CSV table of C-alpha atoms and ligand atoms in Angstrom, one decimal:
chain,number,residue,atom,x,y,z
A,30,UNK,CA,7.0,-3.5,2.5
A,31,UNK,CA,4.9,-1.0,4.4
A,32,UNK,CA,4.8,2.0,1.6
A,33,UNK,CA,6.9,1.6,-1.1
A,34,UNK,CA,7.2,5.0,-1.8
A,35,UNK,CA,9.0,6.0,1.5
A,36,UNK,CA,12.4,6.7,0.3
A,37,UNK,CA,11.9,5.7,-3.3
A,38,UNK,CA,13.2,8.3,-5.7
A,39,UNK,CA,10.8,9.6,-8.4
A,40,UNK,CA,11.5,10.8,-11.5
A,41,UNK,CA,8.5,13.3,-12.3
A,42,UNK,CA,8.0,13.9,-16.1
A,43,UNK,CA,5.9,16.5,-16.8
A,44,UNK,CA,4.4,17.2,-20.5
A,45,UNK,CA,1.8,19.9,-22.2
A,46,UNK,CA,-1.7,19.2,-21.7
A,47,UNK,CA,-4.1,21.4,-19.3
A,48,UNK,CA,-3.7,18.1,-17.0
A,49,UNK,CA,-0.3,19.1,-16.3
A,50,UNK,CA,-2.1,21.1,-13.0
A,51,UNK,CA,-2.7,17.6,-11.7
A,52,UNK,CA,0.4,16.3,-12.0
A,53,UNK,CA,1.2,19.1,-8.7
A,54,UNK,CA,-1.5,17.3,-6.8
A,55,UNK,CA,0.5,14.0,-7.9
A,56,UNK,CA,4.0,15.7,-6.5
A,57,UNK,CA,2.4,16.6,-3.3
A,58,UNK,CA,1.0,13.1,-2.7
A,59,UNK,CA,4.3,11.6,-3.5
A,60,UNK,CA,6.1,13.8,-1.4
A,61,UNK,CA,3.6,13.1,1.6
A,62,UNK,CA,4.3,8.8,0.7
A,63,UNK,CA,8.0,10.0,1.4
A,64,UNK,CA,9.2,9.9,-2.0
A,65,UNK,CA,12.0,12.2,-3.4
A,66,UNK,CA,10.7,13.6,-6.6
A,67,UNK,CA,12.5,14.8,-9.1
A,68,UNK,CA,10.7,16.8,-11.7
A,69,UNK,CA,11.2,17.5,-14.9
A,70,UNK,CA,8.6,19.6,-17.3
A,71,UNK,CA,9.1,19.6,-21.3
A,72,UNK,CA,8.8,22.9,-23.0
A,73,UNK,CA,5.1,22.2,-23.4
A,74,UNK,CA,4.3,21.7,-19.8
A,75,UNK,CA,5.6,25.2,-19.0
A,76,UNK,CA,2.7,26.6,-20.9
A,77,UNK,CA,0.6,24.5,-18.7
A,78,UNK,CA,2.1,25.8,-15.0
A,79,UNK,CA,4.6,27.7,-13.7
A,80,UNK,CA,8.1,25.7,-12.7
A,81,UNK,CA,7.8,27.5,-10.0
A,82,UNK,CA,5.1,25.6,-8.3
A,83,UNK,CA,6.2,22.0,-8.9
A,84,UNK,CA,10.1,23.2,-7.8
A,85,UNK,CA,8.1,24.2,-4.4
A,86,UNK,CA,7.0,21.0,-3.8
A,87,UNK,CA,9.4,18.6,-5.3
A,88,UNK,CA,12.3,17.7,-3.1
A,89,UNK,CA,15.0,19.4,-6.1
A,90,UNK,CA,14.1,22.4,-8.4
A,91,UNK,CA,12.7,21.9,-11.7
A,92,UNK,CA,14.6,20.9,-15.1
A,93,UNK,CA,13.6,21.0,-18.2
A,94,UNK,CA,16.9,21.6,-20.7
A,95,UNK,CA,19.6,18.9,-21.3
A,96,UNK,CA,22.0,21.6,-21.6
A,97,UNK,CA,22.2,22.6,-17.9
A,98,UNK,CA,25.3,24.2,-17.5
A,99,UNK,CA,25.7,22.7,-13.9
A,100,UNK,CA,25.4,19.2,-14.8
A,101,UNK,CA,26.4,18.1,-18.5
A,102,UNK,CA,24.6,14.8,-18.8
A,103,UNK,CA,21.2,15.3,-16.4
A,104,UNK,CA,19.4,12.8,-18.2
A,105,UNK,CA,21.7,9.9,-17.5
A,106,UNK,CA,22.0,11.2,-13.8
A,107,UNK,CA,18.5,11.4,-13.6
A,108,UNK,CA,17.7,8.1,-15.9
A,109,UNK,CA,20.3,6.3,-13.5
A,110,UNK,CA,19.2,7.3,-9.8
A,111,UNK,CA,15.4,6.6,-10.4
A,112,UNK,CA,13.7,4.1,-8.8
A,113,UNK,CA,10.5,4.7,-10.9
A,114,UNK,CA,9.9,7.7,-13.8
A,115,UNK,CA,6.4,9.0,-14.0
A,116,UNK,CA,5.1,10.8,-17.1
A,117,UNK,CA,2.2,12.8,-15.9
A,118,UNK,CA,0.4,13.8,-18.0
A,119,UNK,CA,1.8,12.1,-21.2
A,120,UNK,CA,0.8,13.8,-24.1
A,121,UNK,CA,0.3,12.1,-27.7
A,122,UNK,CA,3.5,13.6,-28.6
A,123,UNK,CA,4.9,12.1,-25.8
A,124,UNK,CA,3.7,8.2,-26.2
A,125,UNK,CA,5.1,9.2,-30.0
A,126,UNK,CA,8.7,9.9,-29.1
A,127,UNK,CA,9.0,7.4,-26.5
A,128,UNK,CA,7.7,4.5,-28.5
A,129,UNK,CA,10.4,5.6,-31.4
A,130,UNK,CA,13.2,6.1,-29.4
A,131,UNK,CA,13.6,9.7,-30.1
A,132,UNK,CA,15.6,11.6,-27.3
A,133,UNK,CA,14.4,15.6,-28.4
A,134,UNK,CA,14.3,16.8,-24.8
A,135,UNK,CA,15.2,16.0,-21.2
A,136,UNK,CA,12.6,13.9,-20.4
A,137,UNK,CA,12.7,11.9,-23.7
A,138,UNK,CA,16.5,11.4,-23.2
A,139,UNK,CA,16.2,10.8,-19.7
A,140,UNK,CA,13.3,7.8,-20.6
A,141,UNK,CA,16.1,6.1,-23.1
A,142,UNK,CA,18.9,6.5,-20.2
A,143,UNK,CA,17.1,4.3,-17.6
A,144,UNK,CA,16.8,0.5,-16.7
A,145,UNK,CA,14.2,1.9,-13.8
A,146,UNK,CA,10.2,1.0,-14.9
A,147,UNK,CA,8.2,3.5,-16.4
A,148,UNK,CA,4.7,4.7,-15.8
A,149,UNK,CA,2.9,6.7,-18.1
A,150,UNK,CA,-0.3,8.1,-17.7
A,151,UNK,CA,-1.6,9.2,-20.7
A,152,UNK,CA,-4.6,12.3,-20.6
A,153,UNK,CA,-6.3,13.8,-24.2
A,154,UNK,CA,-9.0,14.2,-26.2
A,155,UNK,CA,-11.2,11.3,-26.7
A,156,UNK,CA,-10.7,11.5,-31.0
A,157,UNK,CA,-7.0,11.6,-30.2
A,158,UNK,CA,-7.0,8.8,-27.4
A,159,UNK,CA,-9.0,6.7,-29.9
A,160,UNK,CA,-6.5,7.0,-33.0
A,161,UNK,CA,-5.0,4.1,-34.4
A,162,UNK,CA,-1.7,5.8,-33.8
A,163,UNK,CA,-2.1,6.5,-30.5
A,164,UNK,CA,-2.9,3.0,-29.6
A,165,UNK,CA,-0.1,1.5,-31.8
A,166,UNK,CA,2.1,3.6,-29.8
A,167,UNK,CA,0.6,2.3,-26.5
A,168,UNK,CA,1.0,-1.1,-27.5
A,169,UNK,CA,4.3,-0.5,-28.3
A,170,UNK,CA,5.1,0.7,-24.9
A,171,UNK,CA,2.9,-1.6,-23.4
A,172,UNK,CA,5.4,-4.6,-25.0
A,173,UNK,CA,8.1,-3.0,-23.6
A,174,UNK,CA,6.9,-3.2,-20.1
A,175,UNK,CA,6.0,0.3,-19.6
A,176,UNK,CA,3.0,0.4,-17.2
A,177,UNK,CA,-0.1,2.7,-18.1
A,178,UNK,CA,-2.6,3.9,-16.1
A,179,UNK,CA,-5.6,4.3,-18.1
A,180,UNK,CA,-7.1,7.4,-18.4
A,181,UNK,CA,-11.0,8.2,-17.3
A,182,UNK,CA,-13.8,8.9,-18.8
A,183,UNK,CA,-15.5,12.3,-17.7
A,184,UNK,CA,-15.7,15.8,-18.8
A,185,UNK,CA,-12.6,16.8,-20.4
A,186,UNK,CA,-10.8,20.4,-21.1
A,187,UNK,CA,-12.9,21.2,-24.0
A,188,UNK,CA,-16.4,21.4,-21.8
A,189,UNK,CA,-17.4,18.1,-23.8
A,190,UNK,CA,-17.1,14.3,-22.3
A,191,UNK,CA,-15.6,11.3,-23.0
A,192,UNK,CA,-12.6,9.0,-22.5
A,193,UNK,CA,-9.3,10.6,-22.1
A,194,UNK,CA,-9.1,12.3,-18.7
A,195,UNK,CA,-6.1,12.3,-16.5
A,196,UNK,CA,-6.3,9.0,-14.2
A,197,UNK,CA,-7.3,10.2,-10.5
A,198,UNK,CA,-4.0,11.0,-8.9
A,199,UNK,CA,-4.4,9.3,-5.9
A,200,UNK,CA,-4.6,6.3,-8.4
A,201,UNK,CA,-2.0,6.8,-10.0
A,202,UNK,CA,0.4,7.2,-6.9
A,203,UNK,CA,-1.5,3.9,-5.7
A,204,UNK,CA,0.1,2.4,-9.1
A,205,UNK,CA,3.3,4.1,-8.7
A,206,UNK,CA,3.4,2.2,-5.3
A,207,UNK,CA,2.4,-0.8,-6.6
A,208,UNK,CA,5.2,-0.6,-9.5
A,209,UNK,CA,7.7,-0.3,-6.7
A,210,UNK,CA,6.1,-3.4,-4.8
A,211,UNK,CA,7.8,-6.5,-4.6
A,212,UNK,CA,5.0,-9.3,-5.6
A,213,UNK,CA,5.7,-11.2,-2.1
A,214,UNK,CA,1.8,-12.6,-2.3
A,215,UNK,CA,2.3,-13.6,-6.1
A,216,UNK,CA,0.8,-17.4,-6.6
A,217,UNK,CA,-1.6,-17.2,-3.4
A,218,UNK,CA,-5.3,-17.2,-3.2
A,219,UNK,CA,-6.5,-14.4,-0.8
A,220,UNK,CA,-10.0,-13.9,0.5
A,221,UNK,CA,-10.9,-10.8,2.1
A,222,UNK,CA,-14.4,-9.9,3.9
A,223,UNK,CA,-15.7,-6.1,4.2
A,224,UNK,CA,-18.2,-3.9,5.5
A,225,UNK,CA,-21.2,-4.6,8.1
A,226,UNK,CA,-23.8,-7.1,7.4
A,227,UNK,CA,-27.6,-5.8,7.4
A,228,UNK,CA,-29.9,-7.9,8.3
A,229,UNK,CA,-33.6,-7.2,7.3
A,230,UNK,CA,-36.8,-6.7,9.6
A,231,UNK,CA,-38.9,-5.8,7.1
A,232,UNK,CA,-38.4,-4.4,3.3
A,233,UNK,CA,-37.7,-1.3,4.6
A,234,UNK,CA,-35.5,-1.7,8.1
A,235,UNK,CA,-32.4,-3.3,9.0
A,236,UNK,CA,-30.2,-4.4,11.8
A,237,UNK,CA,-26.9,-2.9,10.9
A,238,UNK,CA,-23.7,-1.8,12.4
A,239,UNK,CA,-21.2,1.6,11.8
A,240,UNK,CA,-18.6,-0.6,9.7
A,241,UNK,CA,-17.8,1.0,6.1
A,242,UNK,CA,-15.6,-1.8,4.6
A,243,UNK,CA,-12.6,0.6,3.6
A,244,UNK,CA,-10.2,-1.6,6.3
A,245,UNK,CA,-11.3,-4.5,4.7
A,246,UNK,CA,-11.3,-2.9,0.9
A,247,UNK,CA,-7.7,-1.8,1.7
A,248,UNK,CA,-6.7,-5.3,2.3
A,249,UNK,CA,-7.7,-6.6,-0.8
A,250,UNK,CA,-6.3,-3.3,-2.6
A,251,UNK,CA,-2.8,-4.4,-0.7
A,252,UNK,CA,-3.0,-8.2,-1.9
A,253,UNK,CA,-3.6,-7.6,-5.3
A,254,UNK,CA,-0.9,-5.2,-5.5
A,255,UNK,CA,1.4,-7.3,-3.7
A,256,UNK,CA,0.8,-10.0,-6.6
A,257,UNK,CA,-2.6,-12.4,-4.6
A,258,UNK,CA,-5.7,-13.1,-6.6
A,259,UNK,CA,-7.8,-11.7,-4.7
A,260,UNK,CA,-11.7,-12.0,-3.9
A,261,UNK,CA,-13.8,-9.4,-2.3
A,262,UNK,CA,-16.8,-10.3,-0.2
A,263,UNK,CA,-18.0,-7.4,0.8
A,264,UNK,CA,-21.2,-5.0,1.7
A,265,UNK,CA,-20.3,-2.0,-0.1
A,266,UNK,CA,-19.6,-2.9,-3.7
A,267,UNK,CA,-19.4,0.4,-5.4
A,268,UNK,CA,-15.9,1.6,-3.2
A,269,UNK,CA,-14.5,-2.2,-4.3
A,270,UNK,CA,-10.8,-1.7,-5.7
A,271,UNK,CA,-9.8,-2.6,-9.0
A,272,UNK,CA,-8.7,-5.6,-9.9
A,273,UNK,CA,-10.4,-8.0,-7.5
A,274,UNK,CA,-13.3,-10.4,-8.1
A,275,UNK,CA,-16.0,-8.5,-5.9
A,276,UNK,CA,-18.6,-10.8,-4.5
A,277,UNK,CA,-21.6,-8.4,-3.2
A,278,UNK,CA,-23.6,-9.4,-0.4
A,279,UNK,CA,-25.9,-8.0,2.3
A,280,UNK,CA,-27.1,-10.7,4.9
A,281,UNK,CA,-24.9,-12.5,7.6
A,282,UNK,CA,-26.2,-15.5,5.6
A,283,UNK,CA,-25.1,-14.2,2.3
A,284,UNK,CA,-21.9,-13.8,3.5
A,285,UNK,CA,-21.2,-17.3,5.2
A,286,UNK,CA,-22.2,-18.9,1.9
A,287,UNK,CA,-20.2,-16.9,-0.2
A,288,UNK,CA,-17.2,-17.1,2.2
A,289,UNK,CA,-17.8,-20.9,2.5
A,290,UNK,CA,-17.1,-21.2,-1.5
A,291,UNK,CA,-14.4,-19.0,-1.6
A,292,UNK,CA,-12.8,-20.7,1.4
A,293,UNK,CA,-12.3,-23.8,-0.3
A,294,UNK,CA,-9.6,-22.7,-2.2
A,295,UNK,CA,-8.1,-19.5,-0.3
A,296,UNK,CA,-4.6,-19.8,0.7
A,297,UNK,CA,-5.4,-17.0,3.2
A,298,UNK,CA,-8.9,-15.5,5.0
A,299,UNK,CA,-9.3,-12.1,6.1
A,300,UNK,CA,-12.6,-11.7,7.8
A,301,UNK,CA,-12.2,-8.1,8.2
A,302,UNK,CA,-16.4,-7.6,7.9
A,303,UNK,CA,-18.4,-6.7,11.0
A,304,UNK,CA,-21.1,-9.5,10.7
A,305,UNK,CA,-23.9,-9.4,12.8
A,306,UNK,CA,-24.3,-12.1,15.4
A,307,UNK,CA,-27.8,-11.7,15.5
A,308,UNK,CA,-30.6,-11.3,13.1
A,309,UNK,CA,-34.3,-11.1,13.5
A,310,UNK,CA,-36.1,-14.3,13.1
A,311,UNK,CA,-38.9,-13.5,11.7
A,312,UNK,CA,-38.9,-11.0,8.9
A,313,UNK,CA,-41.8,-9.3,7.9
A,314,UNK,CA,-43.3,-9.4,4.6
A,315,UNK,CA,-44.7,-5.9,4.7
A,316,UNK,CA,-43.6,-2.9,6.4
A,317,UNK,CA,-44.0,-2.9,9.9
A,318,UNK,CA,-46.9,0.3,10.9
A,319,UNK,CA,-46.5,2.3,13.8
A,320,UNK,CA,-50.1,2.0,14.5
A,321,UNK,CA,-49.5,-1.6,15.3
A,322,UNK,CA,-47.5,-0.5,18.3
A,323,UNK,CA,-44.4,-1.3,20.0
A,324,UNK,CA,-43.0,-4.1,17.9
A,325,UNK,CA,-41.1,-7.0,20.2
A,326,UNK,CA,-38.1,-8.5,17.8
A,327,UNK,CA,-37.1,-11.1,18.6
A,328,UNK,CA,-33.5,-12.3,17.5
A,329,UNK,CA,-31.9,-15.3,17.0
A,330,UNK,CA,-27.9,-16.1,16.2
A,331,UNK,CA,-26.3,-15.9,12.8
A,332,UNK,CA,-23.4,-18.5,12.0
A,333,UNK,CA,-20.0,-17.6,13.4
A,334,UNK,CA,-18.5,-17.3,10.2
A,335,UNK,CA,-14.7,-17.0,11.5
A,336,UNK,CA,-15.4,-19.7,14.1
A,337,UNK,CA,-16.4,-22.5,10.9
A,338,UNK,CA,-13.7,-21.7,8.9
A,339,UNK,CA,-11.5,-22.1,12.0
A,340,UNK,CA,-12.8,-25.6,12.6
A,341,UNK,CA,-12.6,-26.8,8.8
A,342,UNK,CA,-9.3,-24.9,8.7
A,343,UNK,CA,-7.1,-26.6,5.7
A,344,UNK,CA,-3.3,-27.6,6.7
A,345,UNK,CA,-1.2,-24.6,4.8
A,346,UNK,CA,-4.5,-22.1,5.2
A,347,UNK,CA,-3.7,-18.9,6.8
A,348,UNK,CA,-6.6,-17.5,9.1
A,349,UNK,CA,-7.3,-13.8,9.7
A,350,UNK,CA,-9.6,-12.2,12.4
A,351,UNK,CA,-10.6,-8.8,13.1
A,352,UNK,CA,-11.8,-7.8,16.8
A,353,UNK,CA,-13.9,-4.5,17.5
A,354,UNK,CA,-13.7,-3.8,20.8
A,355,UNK,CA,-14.2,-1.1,23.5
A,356,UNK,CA,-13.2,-2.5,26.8
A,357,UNK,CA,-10.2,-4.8,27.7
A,358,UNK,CA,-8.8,-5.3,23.8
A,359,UNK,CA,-5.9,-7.3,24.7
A,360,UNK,CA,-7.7,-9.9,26.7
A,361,UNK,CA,-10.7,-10.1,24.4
A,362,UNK,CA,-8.5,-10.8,21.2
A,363,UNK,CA,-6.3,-13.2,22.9
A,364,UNK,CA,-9.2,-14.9,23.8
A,365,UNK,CA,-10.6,-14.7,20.3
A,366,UNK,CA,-7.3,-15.7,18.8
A,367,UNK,CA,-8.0,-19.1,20.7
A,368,UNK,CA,-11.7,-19.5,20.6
A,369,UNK,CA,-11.7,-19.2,16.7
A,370,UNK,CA,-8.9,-21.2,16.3
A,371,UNK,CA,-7.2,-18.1,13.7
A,372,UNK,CA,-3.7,-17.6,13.3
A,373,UNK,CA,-3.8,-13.9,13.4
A,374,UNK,CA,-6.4,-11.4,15.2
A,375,UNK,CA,-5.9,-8.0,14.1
A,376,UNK,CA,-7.8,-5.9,17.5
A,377,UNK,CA,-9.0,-2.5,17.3
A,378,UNK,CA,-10.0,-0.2,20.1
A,379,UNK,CA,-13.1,1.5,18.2
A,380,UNK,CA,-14.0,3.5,21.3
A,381,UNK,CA,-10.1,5.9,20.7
A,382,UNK,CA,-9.7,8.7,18.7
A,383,UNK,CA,-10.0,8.3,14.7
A,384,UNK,CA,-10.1,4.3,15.2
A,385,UNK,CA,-12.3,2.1,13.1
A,386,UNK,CA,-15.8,2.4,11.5
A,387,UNK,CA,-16.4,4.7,9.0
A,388,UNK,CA,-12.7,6.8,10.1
A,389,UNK,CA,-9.2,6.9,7.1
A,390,UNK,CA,-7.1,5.8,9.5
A,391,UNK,CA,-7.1,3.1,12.3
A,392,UNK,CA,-4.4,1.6,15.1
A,393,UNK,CA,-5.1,-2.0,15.7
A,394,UNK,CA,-2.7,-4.8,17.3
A,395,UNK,CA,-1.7,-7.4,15.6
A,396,UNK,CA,-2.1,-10.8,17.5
A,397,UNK,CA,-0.3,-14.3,16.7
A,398,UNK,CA,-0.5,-17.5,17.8
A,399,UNK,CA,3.2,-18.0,17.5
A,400,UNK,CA,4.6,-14.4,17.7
A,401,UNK,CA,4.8,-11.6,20.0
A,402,UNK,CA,1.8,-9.0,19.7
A,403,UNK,CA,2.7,-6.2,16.5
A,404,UNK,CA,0.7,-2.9,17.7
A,405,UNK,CA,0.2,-0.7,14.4
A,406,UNK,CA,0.1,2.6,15.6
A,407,UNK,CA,-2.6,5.5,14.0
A,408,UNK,CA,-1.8,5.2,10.5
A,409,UNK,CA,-3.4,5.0,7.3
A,410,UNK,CA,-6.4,1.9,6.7
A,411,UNK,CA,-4.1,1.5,3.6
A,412,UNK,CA,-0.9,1.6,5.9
A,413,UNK,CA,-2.7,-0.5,8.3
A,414,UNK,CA,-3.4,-3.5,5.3
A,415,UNK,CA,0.1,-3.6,4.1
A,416,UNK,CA,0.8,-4.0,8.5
A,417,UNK,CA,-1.4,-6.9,8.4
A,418,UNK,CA,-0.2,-8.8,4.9
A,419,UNK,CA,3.4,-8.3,6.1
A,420,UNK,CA,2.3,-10.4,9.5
A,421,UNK,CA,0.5,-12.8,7.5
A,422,UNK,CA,4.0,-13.2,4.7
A,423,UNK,CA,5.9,-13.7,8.0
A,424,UNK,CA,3.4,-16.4,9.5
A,425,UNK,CA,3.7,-18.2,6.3
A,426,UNK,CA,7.3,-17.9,6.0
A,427,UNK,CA,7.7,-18.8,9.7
A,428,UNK,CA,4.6,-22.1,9.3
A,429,UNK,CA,6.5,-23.3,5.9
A,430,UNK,CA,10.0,-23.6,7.6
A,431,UNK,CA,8.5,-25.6,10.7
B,17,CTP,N1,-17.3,-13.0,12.7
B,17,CTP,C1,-17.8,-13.9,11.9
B,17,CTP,N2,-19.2,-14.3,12.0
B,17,CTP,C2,-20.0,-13.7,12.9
B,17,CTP,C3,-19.4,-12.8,13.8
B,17,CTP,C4,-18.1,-12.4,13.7
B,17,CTP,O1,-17.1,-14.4,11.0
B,17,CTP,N3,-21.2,-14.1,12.9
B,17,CTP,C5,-15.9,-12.6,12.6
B,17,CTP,C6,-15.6,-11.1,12.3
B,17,CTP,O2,-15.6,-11.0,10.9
B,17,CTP,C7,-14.3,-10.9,12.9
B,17,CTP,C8,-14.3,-11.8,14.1
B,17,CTP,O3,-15.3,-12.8,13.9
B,17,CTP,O4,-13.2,-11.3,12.1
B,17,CTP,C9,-14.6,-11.1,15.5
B,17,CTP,O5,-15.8,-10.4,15.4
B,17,CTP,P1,-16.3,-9.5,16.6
B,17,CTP,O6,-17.6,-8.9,16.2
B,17,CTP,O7,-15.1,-8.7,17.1
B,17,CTP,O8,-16.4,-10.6,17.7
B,17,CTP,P2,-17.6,-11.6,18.0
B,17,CTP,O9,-17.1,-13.0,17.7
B,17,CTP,O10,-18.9,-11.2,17.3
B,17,CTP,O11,-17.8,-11.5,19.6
B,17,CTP,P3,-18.3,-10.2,20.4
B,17,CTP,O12,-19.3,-9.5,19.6
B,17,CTP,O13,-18.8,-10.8,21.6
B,17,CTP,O14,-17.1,-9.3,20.7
């Protein structure tokens, strides 16, 4: 389950538009995922970039003609080995052809000669994006079950703006993943906590922590991919992942009452947030002058979030804690594993190297009640979320069958 990429073949379908540069950037990051790409360009795309330069960094060189004289029939060898075909970019022409079936080039014969699914990522002019046309032809695709990854708004080749730009291409590797993703989370309810809580001491200071929410963020990313509706609680709402239902909050309080809703009806809780386990008891209502001296907080304790939802804890509910430590990890999260009554504690040493708050990557071990500790070792925070739902599947499976 961890990266679907990693061994996947990839059919890369290149077409002429000036975002054909990005689809290099694309091959690159598939290559890095592990994937073997395959590329082909159309005559168009070679007045975009050089063959040269995708054959580089694809794992096979270049095609573009269906009269190779080494290999008679490319497209069906091609059509037949993929795993996934990407069209990047995919021109008007290109949604055109495909939707009528025509087979003009390589890469349109090569789209008619496979069974593997398709995803397109169209990138033009907003007046062309727009035209009835276009969009017939996308709908047409779109019925077939070819996937699209919507293009962006932004400034576009012209020097104008508008919708039509090339999808991100770290998204649309993220959906090339998610293509090649079995749904094993499809029907559940998952509920996923990010970020540090902030907790006010007057209107212009807070009590806060390092946390980011991208662990947490990642999680939800990974559970909606793998097929879970999926709500976000989290403290950074602009960097929340498509696709989720994002519930913004700021407060320890916040949090526990939107977590206690959500709860209700979540098949599985990831409290992946760093919530403060203090806040100040009094807040005040102006801002605190220096003038006034040393101020003396005094703090009292928030609700243990994790620790309630242990206790109401529904039969069939899978629990998830995180545990940010520095000294003596493994006893700290068994003991938390116990003490909040969760069926998995996923411990991270933030004190090590590139672990943690505000860091892309992360190392945690995963703890069960009922399994042998799974250490995750520095990795991606997306490699990291996939770690933790595949130990949460397996708890499942393992809690359904006894
Ligand atoms: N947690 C929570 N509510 C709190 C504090 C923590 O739900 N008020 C959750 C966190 O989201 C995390 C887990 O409890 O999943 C452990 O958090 P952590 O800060 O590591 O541990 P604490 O219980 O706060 O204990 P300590 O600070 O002493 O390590």
């Amino acid at each position: 389950m961890t990266n679907a990429l990693a061994g996947s073949r990839v059919v890369l379908g290149v077409t002429g538009g000036i975002a054909a540069y990005k689809a290099v950037e694309v091959c690159r990051r598939l290559i890095i995922a592990g994937a073997h790409v395959a590329p082909v360009m159309t005559a168009g795309a070679s007045r975009f970039i050089g063959e040269t330069t995708l054959s580089a960094l694809a794992s096979e060189p270049v095609q573009s003609s269906l009269w190779d004289e080494d290999s008679p029939i490319p497209h069906t060898r091609l059509g037949q080995t993929a795993d996934v075909i990407v069209v990047c970019p995919a021109t008007a022409r290109l949604l055109a052809d495909y939707a009528a079936g025509r087979s003009n080039d390589l890469l349109t014969a090569t789209l008619l000669a496979t069974r593997a699914p398709v995803v397109i990522c169209p990138a033009m002019h907003t007046e062309m994006w727009e035209h009835p046309a276009v969009q017939a032809n996308l709908a047409t695709l779109r019925s077939r079950g070819v996937h699209v990854v919507e293009p962006e708004s932004g400034r576009l080749a012209g020097g104008d703006s508008g919708h039509g730009r090339l999808a991100d291409p770290a998204r649309i590797v993220a959906e090339v993943a998610a293509v090649l993703t079995a749904p094993d989370l499809a029907g559940l309810s998952v509920l996923v906590t990010a970020g540090g809580t902030r907790e006010p001491i007057d209107p212009v200071r807070f009590i806060g922590n390092r946390s980011s929410g991208k662990q947490g963020h990642c999680l939800a990313a990974a559970a909606a991919r793998r097929g879970a509706t999926v709500t976000l609680v989290t403290t950074a709402p602009g960097s929340a992942p498509p696709g989720v239902a994002v519930v913004a909050v700021n407060t320890a309080a916040e949090m526990h009452i939107a977590v206690a809703a959500a709860a209700l009806t979540a098949d599985v809780v990831v409290m992946a947030a760093a919530v403060a386990d203090f806040r100040p008891a009094l807040v005040a209502g102006d801002k605190i002058k220096k003038s006034a001296g040393v101020p003396e907080i005094r703090l009292e304790p928030t609700v243990d979030i994790l620790a309630e939802l242990g206790r109401a804890k529904r039969h069939g509910q899978t629990l998830v804690g995180f545990a940010a430590e520095t000294t003596d990890v493994a006893a700290n999260a068994e003991a938390k594993l116990g003490a909040k009554q969760v069926d998995l504690l996923v411990a991270n040493d933030v004190s090590a190297e590139a672990v943690g708050f505000e860091h892309e990557t992360n190392a945690v071990v995963i703890y069960a009640r009922d399994a042998a500790p799974v250490p995750v070792t520095l990795t991606s925070k997306a490699a990291v979320a996939d770690a933790v739902l595949d130990a949460v599947a397996a708890h499942r499976l393992q809690s359904s069958g006894s």
